[in-house]
Coordinates of C-alpha atoms in Angstrom, one line a residue:
F1076 CA 251.8 5.5 207.7
K1077 CA 254.1 8.6 208.3
A1078 CA 256.8 7.0 206.2
E1079 CA 254.3 6.3 203.4
Q1080 CA 253.0 9.9 203.7
R1081 CA 256.5 11.3 203.3
A1082 CA 257.1 9.1 200.2
L1083 CA 253.7 10.2 198.7
L1084 CA 254.4 13.9 199.4
I1085 CA 257.7 13.6 197.4
L1086 CA 255.8 11.8 194.6
A1087 CA 253.0 14.3 194.7
A1088 CA 255.5 17.2 194.4
A1089 CA 257.2 15.6 191.5
N1090 CA 254.0 14.7 189.8
P1091 CA 251.5 17.4 190.5
D1092 CA 249.2 16.3 187.7
D1093 CA 249.0 12.7 188.8
L1094 CA 245.6 12.8 190.6
E1095 CA 245.8 9.2 191.7
I1096 CA 248.9 10.0 193.8
Q1097 CA 247.0 13.0 195.3
F1098 CA 244.1 10.7 196.1
D1099 CA 246.4 8.1 197.7
L1100 CA 247.9 10.8 199.8
A1101 CA 244.5 11.8 201.1
D1102 CA 243.8 8.2 202.0
V1103 CA 247.1 7.9 204.0
V1104 CA 246.3 11.1 205.8
S1105 CA 243.0 9.6 207.0
W1106 CA 244.8 6.6 208.5
L1107 CA 247.1 9.0 210.4
G1108 CA 243.9 10.6 211.7
F1109 CA 242.6 7.3 212.9
A1110 CA 245.8 6.5 214.7
A1111 CA 245.7 9.9 216.5
Q1112 CA 242.1 9.4 217.5
Y1113 CA 242.8 5.9 218.8
D1114 CA 245.5 7.5 220.9
G1115 CA 243.2 10.1 222.3
D1116 CA 244.9 13.0 220.5
Y1117 CA 241.8 14.6 219.0
V1118 CA 243.5 17.8 217.9
T1119 CA 245.9 15.9 215.7
A1120 CA 243.2 13.6 214.4
L1121 CA 241.0 16.6 213.4
T1122 CA 244.0 18.2 211.7
H1123 CA 244.6 15.1 209.6
F1124 CA 240.9 14.6 208.7
E1125 CA 240.7 18.3 207.7
E1126 CA 243.8 17.8 205.5
M1127 CA 242.1 14.8 203.9
K1128 CA 239.1 16.9 203.2
M1129 CA 241.1 19.8 201.7
R1130 CA 243.0 17.4 199.4
L1131 CA 239.8 15.9 198.2
E1132 CA 238.2 19.3 197.6
Q1133 CA 241.2 20.2 195.5
L1134 CA 240.7 17.0 193.4
I1135 CA 237.0 17.9 192.9
I1136 CA 237.9 21.4 191.7
R1137 CA 240.3 19.8 189.1
E1138 CA 237.9 17.0 188.1
P1139 CA 234.4 17.8 189.3
N1140 CA 232.8 14.9 187.5
V1141 CA 234.8 12.1 189.2
L1142 CA 232.3 10.8 191.7
R1143 CA 235.0 8.8 193.5
W1144 CA 236.5 12.0 194.7
Q1145 CA 233.1 13.0 196.1
H1146 CA 232.6 9.6 197.7
K1147 CA 235.9 10.0 199.6
L1148 CA 235.1 13.6 200.5
T1149 CA 231.9 12.4 202.3
Q1150 CA 234.0 9.9 204.3
S1151 CA 236.3 12.8 205.4
L1152 CA 233.3 14.8 206.5
H1153 CA 232.1 11.7 208.4
F1154 CA 235.4 11.4 210.2
I1155 CA 235.5 15.1 211.1
S1156 CA 232.0 15.1 212.4
E1157 CA 232.8 12.2 214.7
V1158 CA 235.8 14.0 216.3
Q1159 CA 233.7 17.2 216.6
A1160 CA 231.0 15.1 218.4
I1161 CA 233.3 13.4 220.9
T1162 CA 234.7 16.8 221.8
F1163 CA 231.1 18.0 222.2
N1164 CA 231.3 20.6 219.4
L1165 CA 227.8 19.4 218.4
S1166 CA 226.8 22.4 216.2
E1167 CA 229.9 22.0 214.1
A1168 CA 229.4 18.2 214.0
L1169 CA 225.8 18.7 212.7
T1170 CA 226.9 21.1 210.0
T1171 CA 229.7 18.8 208.9
I1172 CA 227.6 15.6 208.8
T1173 CA 224.7 17.5 207.1
R1174 CA 227.0 18.4 204.2
A1175 CA 228.1 14.8 204.0
V1176 CA 224.4 13.6 203.8
E1177 CA 223.7 16.1 201.0
I1178 CA 226.6 15.0 198.9
R1179 CA 226.0 11.3 199.6
D1180 CA 222.3 11.6 198.6
Q1181 CA 223.4 13.1 195.3
L1182 CA 225.8 10.3 194.7
A1183 CA 223.1 7.7 195.5
T1184 CA 220.9 9.4 192.9
A1185 CA 223.8 9.3 190.3
D1186 CA 224.5 5.6 190.8
P1187 CA 221.6 3.9 192.7
A1188 CA 223.0 0.4 192.0
N1189 CA 226.3 1.1 193.7
Q1190 CA 225.9 -0.8 197.0
L1191 CA 229.3 0.5 198.4
W1192 CA 228.0 4.0 198.1
L1193 CA 224.6 3.0 199.5
I1194 CA 226.0 1.5 202.7
S1195 CA 228.3 4.5 203.1
Q1196 CA 225.2 6.7 202.7
L1197 CA 223.4 4.8 205.4
S1198 CA 226.4 4.9 207.7
I1199 CA 226.5 8.7 207.4
K1200 CA 222.8 8.9 208.1
V1201 CA 223.2 6.9 211.3
Q1202 CA 226.0 9.3 212.3
H1203 CA 223.6 12.1 211.5
A1204 CA 221.1 10.6 213.9
R1205 CA 223.7 10.2 216.6
V1206 CA 224.5 13.9 216.5
L1207 CA 220.8 14.8 216.4
I1208 CA 220.2 12.6 219.5
A1209 CA 223.0 14.3 221.3
M1210 CA 221.4 17.6 220.5
G1211 CA 218.0 16.5 221.7
E1212 CA 216.5 16.5 218.2
T1213 CA 215.0 13.1 218.8
D1214 CA 212.0 13.3 216.4
D1215 CA 214.2 14.0 213.4
A1216 CA 216.7 11.3 214.6
Q1217 CA 214.0 8.7 214.9
Q1218 CA 212.7 9.4 211.4
I1219 CA 216.2 9.0 209.9
L1220 CA 216.8 5.8 211.9
E1221 CA 213.5 4.2 210.9
Q1222 CA 214.2 4.9 207.2
A1223 CA 217.8 3.7 207.4
R1224 CA 216.7 0.5 209.3
L1225 CA 214.4 -0.6 206.5
Q1226 CA 217.1 -0.2 203.9
L1227 CA 219.7 -1.9 206.1
Q1228 CA 217.4 -4.8 206.8
A1229 CA 217.0 -5.4 203.0
L1230 CA 220.8 -5.2 202.5
V1231 CA 221.5 -7.6 205.3
A1232 CA 218.9 -10.0 204.1
A1233 CA 220.5 -10.0 200.7
E1234 CA 224.0 -10.3 202.0
P1235 CA 223.9 -11.7 205.6
T1236 CA 227.7 -12.3 205.7
A1237 CA 228.6 -8.6 205.0
Q1238 CA 229.8 -7.5 208.4
K1239 CA 229.7 -3.8 207.7
Y1240 CA 226.0 -4.0 206.7
T1241 CA 225.2 -6.0 209.9
R1242 CA 227.1 -3.6 212.1
I1243 CA 225.4 -0.5 210.8
L1244 CA 222.0 -2.2 211.1
A1245 CA 222.8 -3.2 214.7
A1246 CA 223.8 0.5 215.4
S1247 CA 220.5 1.8 213.9
L1248 CA 218.4 -0.7 215.9
R1249 CA 220.2 0.1 219.2
L1250 CA 219.9 3.9 218.6
E1251 CA 216.2 3.6 217.7
A1252 CA 215.7 1.5 220.9
S1253 CA 217.4 4.2 223.0
L1254 CA 214.9 6.7 221.6
R1255 CA 212.0 4.5 222.5
F1256 CA 213.3 4.1 226.1
P1257 CA 211.8 4.7 228.6
T1258 CA 208.3 5.5 227.2
E1259 CA 207.9 2.5 224.9
I1260 CA 209.7 -0.3 226.7
S1261 CA 208.2 -3.2 224.7
I1262 CA 209.2 -1.7 221.3
A1263 CA 212.6 -0.7 222.6
Q1264 CA 213.1 -4.2 223.9
Q1265 CA 212.3 -5.8 220.5
L1266 CA 214.7 -3.4 218.7
N1267 CA 217.5 -3.8 221.2
D1268 CA 217.2 -7.6 221.3
R1269 CA 217.7 -7.7 217.5
A1270 CA 220.7 -5.4 218.0
L1271 CA 222.1 -7.8 220.6
T1272 CA 221.7 -10.8 218.4
L1273 CA 223.5 -9.1 215.5
G1274 CA 226.2 -7.6 217.7
E1275 CA 227.0 -10.9 219.3
T1276 CA 227.5 -12.5 215.9
L1277 CA 229.8 -9.7 214.9
V1278 CA 231.9 -9.8 218.0
E1279 CA 232.3 -13.5 217.8
T1280 CA 233.4 -13.2 214.2
D1281 CA 235.9 -10.4 214.5
R1282 CA 237.2 -9.4 218.0
S1283 CA 239.3 -6.6 216.4
D1284 CA 236.4 -4.5 215.0
R1285 CA 236.2 -1.7 217.6
W1286 CA 232.9 -0.3 216.3
S1287 CA 231.2 -3.7 216.5
I1288 CA 232.5 -4.2 220.1
Y1289 CA 231.3 -0.7 221.0
E1290 CA 227.8 -1.2 219.6
Y1291 CA 227.4 -4.6 221.2
A1292 CA 228.6 -3.3 224.6
Q1293 CA 226.2 -0.4 224.3
A1294 CA 223.3 -2.7 223.4
Q1295 CA 224.1 -4.8 226.6
L1296 CA 224.1 -1.6 228.7
L1297 CA 220.8 -0.6 227.2
A1298 CA 219.4 -4.1 227.8
G1299 CA 220.3 -3.6 231.5
Y1300 CA 218.2 -0.4 231.7
L1301 CA 215.4 -2.0 229.8
A1302 CA 215.4 -5.0 232.2
T1303 CA 215.3 -2.8 235.3
D1304 CA 211.6 -2.6 235.5
H1305 CA 210.8 -6.3 235.3
A1306 CA 214.0 -8.3 236.1
D1307 CA 215.7 -9.0 239.4
L1308 CA 219.1 -7.4 240.3
M1309 CA 221.1 -10.5 239.2
Q1310 CA 219.6 -10.4 235.7
V1311 CA 220.2 -6.6 235.3
Q1312 CA 223.8 -7.0 236.5
A1313 CA 224.3 -9.8 234.0
H1314 CA 223.9 -7.2 231.3
W1315 CA 226.4 -4.9 233.0
H1316 CA 228.9 -7.8 233.2
A1317 CA 228.2 -8.8 229.6
A1318 CA 229.1 -5.3 228.4
L1319 CA 232.4 -5.6 230.2
S1320 CA 233.0 -9.1 228.8
A1321 CA 232.4 -7.8 225.3
L1322 CA 235.5 -5.7 225.6
P1323 CA 239.1 -6.9 225.0
A1324 CA 240.9 -8.1 228.1
D1325 CA 243.2 -5.0 227.9
W1326 CA 240.5 -2.5 227.3
S1327 CA 241.4 -0.4 230.3
D1328 CA 244.9 0.2 228.9
S1329 CA 243.4 1.6 225.7
H1330 CA 243.1 5.3 224.7
D1331 CA 240.2 4.5 222.4
W1332 CA 236.9 6.0 223.5
R1333 CA 235.0 3.2 221.9
L1334 CA 236.3 0.8 224.5
L1335 CA 236.7 3.2 227.4
E1336 CA 233.2 4.7 227.4
P1337 CA 231.2 1.5 227.6
G1338 CA 233.7 -0.1 230.0
I1339 CA 233.5 2.9 232.4
H1340 CA 229.7 3.0 232.1
A1341 CA 229.5 -0.7 233.0
L1342 CA 231.9 -0.3 235.9
L1343 CA 229.8 2.6 237.3
K1344 CA 226.6 0.6 237.1
L1345 CA 228.4 -2.2 239.0
D1346 CA 229.4 0.3 241.7
R1347 CA 233.1 -0.1 240.8
T1348 CA 233.7 3.6 241.0
T1349 CA 237.3 3.4 242.2
E1350 CA 238.3 1.3 239.2
S1351 CA 236.6 3.8 236.8
H1352 CA 238.1 6.9 238.3
P1353 CA 241.5 6.9 236.5
L1354 CA 239.8 5.9 233.2
V1355 CA 237.4 8.8 233.4
T1356 CA 240.3 11.1 234.2
R1357 CA 242.1 9.8 231.1
L1358 CA 239.1 10.6 228.9
H1359 CA 238.7 14.1 230.5
R1360 CA 242.4 14.7 229.8
F1361 CA 241.8 13.9 226.1
G1362 CA 239.0 16.4 225.9
Y1363 CA 236.4 13.6 225.5
H1364 CA 232.7 14.1 226.1
S1365 CA 230.2 11.3 225.5
F1366 CA 227.6 12.2 222.9
D1367 CA 225.4 9.3 223.9
P1368 CA 222.9 10.9 226.3
L1369 CA 222.5 7.8 228.5
A1370 CA 226.2 7.3 229.0
A1371 CA 226.8 11.0 229.4
S1372 CA 224.3 11.2 232.2
V1373 CA 226.0 8.4 234.1
L1374 CA 229.6 9.4 233.5
E1375 CA 229.1 13.1 234.2
A1376 CA 227.0 12.5 237.3
A1377 CA 229.8 10.4 238.8
F1378 CA 232.8 12.5 237.5
P1379 CA 231.9 16.0 236.2
P1380 CA 234.6 17.2 233.8
H1381 CA 236.8 20.0 235.0
G1382 CA 239.2 21.9 232.7
S1383 CA 240.0 19.1 230.3
T1384 CA 242.6 19.6 227.6
Q1385 CA 243.0 18.0 224.2
N1386 CA 246.3 16.3 224.7
P1387 CA 247.1 13.2 226.7

């Protein structure tokens, strides 16, 4: 992607009025951001996503009526919010994702039949709920998730093979279940069972989709907590083991928090603290903080972060 970025920079300089080249450059920058994030370099990831946002804002200034620019801008805001959240800059993450929600709602009104924009809108709303949950704003998060779930269920029913629809629905179900736990166990169980069913299908279909793997592993972990009150130890531990089994065989070599966090969480629940220690140290070194309250309580109780930095 760096070579492609250099080529596009040359083209963009030679053709400053070609907005499609500028748009393509913003897209390439986003992939550089993902690569940095997967490698645990959140400072560089945020720099690339901020550049993506800046380039798209410039396009909007030049052509404010091109909705495609605004669609891509909301994606950049989504990416920025995610990095802000995993580095526990929650106030900034909330401000960023709230702006994305506002723009996305306007786009949905402008073109209500555009399903690509609708699923992007719902994905952003689920991210909004994640940040609110991390901040303890659970009532607002639950309302957002309930509304998103109803829309997502309709989309999945209409297009059951659309994996992105299914993944975001699974995430909304699991997050809503986490809000119902531990006061409404029965409802939480129903929601999370549905998330598990969807997640299992996704993981079986595509073992390379890190978000699907993360969501399925998280649902298995939540299932373990939900089973604690009424199942024997072997049944509970089966969920901890299932969370580990959902991850790729080489997950512990990864720098991707989507694999490391659920893996470490499962290891700790299985009392495999020694194995988890170097992995937690790695995340701390990256500057990572879980914004999932259940995972954060377990990880930080076992290994409180001390003086972490942003670079591996």
